XYZ file of C-alpha atoms in Angstrom:
343
model
C -80.342 42.394 3.273
C -81.677 41.514 6.832
C -83.193 43.946 9.386
C -82.278 46.896 6.898
C -78.425 46.338 7.030
C -76.707 45.137 3.843
C -74.183 42.211 3.809
C -71.152 42.708 1.830
C -70.020 40.180 -0.744
C -66.109 40.404 -0.875
C -64.620 38.724 -3.973
C -61.908 36.141 -3.097
C -58.822 38.018 -2.344
C -56.704 36.337 -4.911
C -56.375 38.906 -7.812
C -56.584 35.892 -10.213
C -53.862 33.883 -8.559
C -54.505 30.872 -10.718
C -51.337 29.740 -12.377
C -53.000 27.997 -15.305
C -54.008 31.394 -16.860
C -50.211 33.086 -16.134
C -47.893 33.471 -19.023
C -45.865 30.229 -19.365
C -42.606 31.348 -20.890
C -42.313 34.096 -17.790
C -43.185 31.093 -15.496
C -40.190 29.306 -17.256
C -37.816 32.000 -16.798
C -38.805 32.634 -13.124
C -38.058 28.773 -12.576
C -34.868 29.019 -14.148
C -33.558 31.965 -12.644
C -34.482 30.847 -9.219
C -32.353 27.642 -9.932
C -29.541 29.696 -11.289
C -29.609 31.911 -8.205
C -29.277 28.870 -6.005
C -26.400 27.921 -7.862
C -24.793 31.077 -7.995
C -25.294 31.577 -4.280
C -23.142 28.562 -3.699
C -20.383 29.894 -6.181
C -20.293 32.965 -3.870
C -19.165 30.924 -1.258
C -16.764 28.553 -2.837
C -15.425 30.968 -5.203
C -12.882 33.337 -3.403
C -12.653 35.958 -6.247
C -13.894 39.519 -6.167
C -14.881 42.027 -8.463
C -15.178 45.653 -7.578
C -15.200 44.739 -3.836
C -17.672 42.075 -3.958
C -17.733 38.270 -4.442
C -17.376 37.476 -8.366
C -20.681 35.743 -8.056
C -22.710 38.117 -5.964
C -24.186 40.013 -8.946
C -25.191 36.887 -11.067
C -27.155 35.702 -7.902
C -28.602 39.182 -7.299
C -29.834 39.485 -10.858
C -31.018 35.974 -10.835
C -33.129 36.330 -7.943
C -34.501 39.788 -8.999
C -35.200 38.471 -12.721
C -37.078 35.419 -10.980
C -39.256 37.812 -9.306
C -39.862 40.008 -12.257
C -40.738 36.978 -14.047
C -42.998 35.550 -11.790
C -44.944 38.898 -11.500
C -44.936 39.367 -15.404
C -46.618 36.036 -15.717
C -49.101 37.089 -12.970
C -49.821 40.433 -14.551
C -50.340 38.751 -18.081
C -52.664 36.263 -16.250
C -55.145 38.998 -15.389
C -56.205 39.352 -18.762
C -58.843 37.264 -20.384
C -57.434 34.629 -22.436
C -58.050 34.855 -26.144
C -58.664 38.730 -25.917
C -56.730 41.184 -28.252
C -55.179 42.714 -25.005
C -53.724 39.109 -23.982
C -52.504 38.175 -27.418
C -50.446 41.417 -27.250
C -49.435 40.810 -23.781
C -48.295 37.313 -24.510
C -46.139 38.539 -27.346
C -44.533 41.616 -25.300
C -43.908 39.176 -22.368
C -42.228 36.539 -24.549
C -40.104 39.284 -25.950
C -39.202 40.385 -22.316
C -38.318 37.153 -21.402
C -35.656 36.604 -24.323
C -34.128 40.124 -23.529
C -33.812 39.150 -19.997
C -32.056 35.723 -21.126
C -29.641 37.770 -23.148
C -28.884 40.035 -20.360
C -28.043 36.954 -17.950
C -26.246 35.188 -20.272
C -23.811 38.218 -20.366
C -23.809 38.674 -16.767
C -22.798 35.036 -15.934
C -20.383 35.193 -18.615
C -18.504 38.290 -17.200
C -18.589 36.529 -13.863
C -17.199 33.386 -14.908
C -14.231 35.523 -16.938
C -13.411 37.548 -13.796
C -14.523 40.773 -15.201
C -17.444 43.299 -14.781
C -20.456 43.043 -17.016
C -21.907 46.634 -16.448
C -20.286 49.819 -17.461
C -17.297 47.986 -18.982
C -16.112 49.386 -22.482
C -12.415 48.534 -21.919
C -12.358 46.243 -25.046
C -14.082 46.124 -28.246
C -15.997 42.954 -26.947
C -16.820 44.152 -23.371
C -17.994 47.552 -24.949
C -20.161 45.495 -27.576
C -21.793 43.056 -24.898
C -22.491 46.122 -22.568
C -24.139 47.694 -25.679
C -26.396 44.553 -26.264
C -27.358 44.590 -22.493
C -28.467 48.142 -22.983
C -30.637 47.201 -25.802
C -32.069 44.171 -24.231
C -33.149 45.918 -21.031
C -34.654 48.754 -23.154
C -36.796 46.233 -24.911
C -37.703 44.830 -21.231
C -38.916 48.256 -20.212
C -40.859 48.667 -23.470
C -42.588 45.292 -23.368
C -43.215 45.807 -19.922
C -45.068 49.186 -20.941
C -47.001 47.306 -23.448
C -48.440 44.613 -20.731
C -49.431 48.031 -18.947
C -51.049 49.462 -22.039
C -53.056 45.774 -22.103
C -54.055 45.998 -18.644
C -55.417 49.821 -18.873
C -57.369 48.811 -21.984
C -59.084 45.976 -20.610
C -62.044 46.682 -18.228
C -63.599 44.399 -15.852
C -61.741 44.648 -12.484
C -62.739 46.572 -9.683
C -61.338 50.064 -9.107
C -59.130 49.289 -6.356
C -57.374 46.397 -8.222
C -57.245 48.452 -11.487
C -55.578 51.000 -9.688
C -53.091 48.731 -7.893
C -52.194 46.808 -11.145
C -51.588 49.965 -13.204
C -49.722 51.907 -10.359
C -47.478 48.957 -9.975
C -46.679 48.893 -13.752
C -46.192 52.568 -13.950
C -43.955 53.054 -10.850
C -42.294 49.666 -12.203
C -41.279 51.378 -15.272
C -39.958 54.574 -13.455
C -37.612 52.139 -11.187
C -36.544 50.812 -13.921
C -35.990 53.887 -15.877
C -33.608 55.165 -12.972
C -30.966 52.825 -14.160
C -30.393 55.309 -16.945
C -28.684 57.661 -14.806
C -26.227 55.013 -13.930
C -25.013 55.110 -17.598
C -23.918 58.538 -17.372
C -20.032 59.110 -17.075
C -18.946 60.350 -13.816
C -16.748 63.639 -13.965
C -13.854 61.524 -13.365
C -14.338 59.002 -16.198
C -14.758 62.363 -18.506
C -11.490 63.643 -17.268
C -9.710 60.261 -17.749
C -10.883 57.275 -19.726
C -10.290 53.992 -17.570
C -12.425 51.570 -19.932
C -15.394 52.245 -17.627
C -18.391 54.660 -18.094
C -21.239 54.800 -15.683
C -21.295 53.839 -11.929
C -23.776 52.875 -9.291
C -22.393 55.171 -6.733
C -22.378 58.892 -6.615
C -19.440 60.604 -5.119
C -17.162 57.653 -4.508
C -15.784 54.627 -6.325
C -18.024 51.680 -6.959
C -15.696 49.434 -5.228
C -15.888 51.418 -1.712
C -17.582 50.459 1.339
C -21.133 48.959 1.043
C -23.791 47.126 2.519
C -23.210 43.306 2.502
C -24.619 41.382 -0.395
C -26.465 44.413 -1.755
C -23.390 46.246 -2.200
C -25.284 49.729 -1.793
C -22.770 52.389 -0.978
C -22.637 53.288 3.079
C -20.624 56.385 2.403
C -22.135 57.929 -1.059
C -24.979 58.076 -3.051
C -26.138 54.944 -4.890
C -28.784 54.921 -7.615
C -29.278 51.080 -6.971
C -31.378 52.015 -4.094
C -34.179 53.955 -5.914
C -33.903 51.522 -8.930
C -34.498 48.628 -6.432
C -37.564 50.455 -4.587
C -39.185 51.576 -7.810
C -38.901 48.308 -9.567
C -40.452 46.565 -6.576
C -43.625 48.251 -6.663
C -44.573 45.736 -9.154
C -44.809 43.334 -6.500
C -45.475 45.716 -3.280
C -48.773 47.512 -4.519
C -50.650 44.375 -5.654
C -49.511 42.651 -2.454
C -50.681 45.574 -0.426
C -54.268 45.313 -2.088
C -54.353 41.666 -1.280
C -53.556 42.548 2.448
C -56.357 44.891 2.379
C -58.930 42.770 0.955
C -57.888 40.008 3.597
C -58.216 42.690 6.495
C -61.684 43.727 5.141
C -62.846 40.334 6.466
C -62.423 41.705 9.932
C -62.269 45.524 9.376
C -65.712 46.860 8.199
C -64.581 50.135 6.897
C -62.090 48.200 4.282
C -65.128 46.680 2.753
C -66.149 49.678 1.146
C -64.571 50.011 -2.333
C -63.925 53.501 -2.290
C -62.127 53.421 1.058
C -59.508 50.546 -0.376
C -59.316 52.450 -3.717
C -58.142 55.772 -1.958
C -55.718 53.559 0.221
C -54.197 52.376 -2.995
C -53.997 55.655 -4.243
C -52.142 56.901 -1.162
C -49.840 53.648 -1.211
C -48.862 54.320 -4.731
C -48.388 58.265 -4.322
C -46.354 57.626 -1.365
C -44.238 54.691 -3.220
C -43.683 57.110 -5.888
C -42.421 59.932 -3.674
C -40.164 57.897 -1.623
C -38.783 56.667 -5.316
C -38.167 60.277 -6.010
C -36.673 61.341 -2.643
C -34.045 58.267 -2.690
C -33.023 59.238 -6.310
C -32.628 62.629 -5.085
C -30.664 61.579 -2.223
C -28.335 59.400 -4.586
C -27.730 62.021 -6.921
C -26.715 64.323 -3.849
C -24.085 61.985 -2.890
C -25.591 60.897 0.203
C -25.621 57.331 1.316
C -28.967 55.672 2.187
C -27.807 54.675 5.587
C -27.007 58.225 6.422
C -30.190 60.228 5.362
C -29.596 63.860 6.692
C -30.964 67.558 6.089
C -33.743 68.022 3.400
C -33.707 64.600 2.326
C -34.494 63.283 5.810
C -37.148 65.935 6.484
C -38.985 65.308 3.182
C -38.750 61.588 3.637
C -40.251 61.720 7.204
C -42.764 64.204 5.905
C -43.938 61.973 3.139
C -44.407 58.991 5.508
C -46.011 61.025 8.101
C -48.612 62.449 5.369
C -49.200 58.953 4.356
C -49.916 57.479 7.536
C -52.161 60.279 8.490
C -53.974 60.148 5.232
C -54.429 56.624 5.423
C -55.999 56.654 9.080
C -58.328 59.581 8.140
C -59.369 57.407 5.113
C -60.267 54.303 7.249
C -61.786 56.551 9.981
C -64.149 58.255 7.582
C -65.141 54.952 6.150
C -65.777 53.581 9.561
C -68.122 56.543 10.264
C -70.346 56.046 7.199
C -73.595 54.109 7.736
C -72.857 50.387 7.881
C -75.955 49.791 5.191
C -74.165 52.256 2.750
C -70.845 50.778 3.179
C -72.098 47.298 2.381
C -74.040 48.493 -0.396
C -71.173 49.878 -2.019
C -69.113 46.729 -1.688
C -71.728 44.639 -2.882
C -72.453 46.726 -5.874
C -68.710 47.174 -6.947
C -66.568 44.299 -5.173
C -68.932 41.614 -6.412
C -68.166 42.636 -10.047
C -66.270 40.009 -11.755
C -62.860 39.972 -13.204
C -62.650 40.490 -16.602
C -62.949 37.145 -18.734
C -62.314 33.716 -17.582
C -59.277 32.627 -15.746
């Protein structure tokens, strides 16, 4: 301290962004999927075929890019665990199993696109029904293995509270987002009334091949469960990135140097993300398009956002009013705590 005022010592805002500690099979999958996404993106342009109203290679492209992002995040999450620890060994095995499950899924998706047919919900022949079952099983395995990584993170102490809350909330909300996909596998009333070789749908209240947003395909005339699925899953990236932003801003905003302020802001962010995922799920199930929010959905959505902004502002304001010496002391006491284990 100097002149009665403590100087906060903030950790490097990297959340262990050191690739040497990351899970290598997940890194390899991320690189492979990024390359595959580039190839299929070219095929979107050169192959004129369409499947359910979209370019035949649009789905492989979207899934390749999504899996690349997920795999990179998984590699990084595992890298948060100390090498050689029991939690790291369990997480390594779980992540490797998840990688294998995702490879199986992508092989089926690419194969279906090459054959000019759908990969999802297709039970029109014994072969396509079997492949759809394999896809469902592989994704269930990925979900379970992601949960195992989350448990390993939960049982590993050492990171400061804000980082811990961000990591665990990201995994929990990511799992919720992934679980939304289960709702897509339910047969629609039309499918129950007349079997057409399809069981399940993305859209609620309209056919899957109806009008949709470019590339994404999300319905512009009905509900679409892909929206909450997407938003929930990407809490895996959004919440940790939000924390990194707070740690960077702490260099310029004194209130954010207080660990308690950052932790509360992460909690606000996690609760808001979860609430919006819930609102989007209810919107989709009610048959309302994400581009046309109305009624209770619009009111609740706006209320969630207003409450989040107000709570975050009050949190920062309260932190800025605390005695500077106390704020800095809190930062030193908690933020200088090293991450668990060597990287």
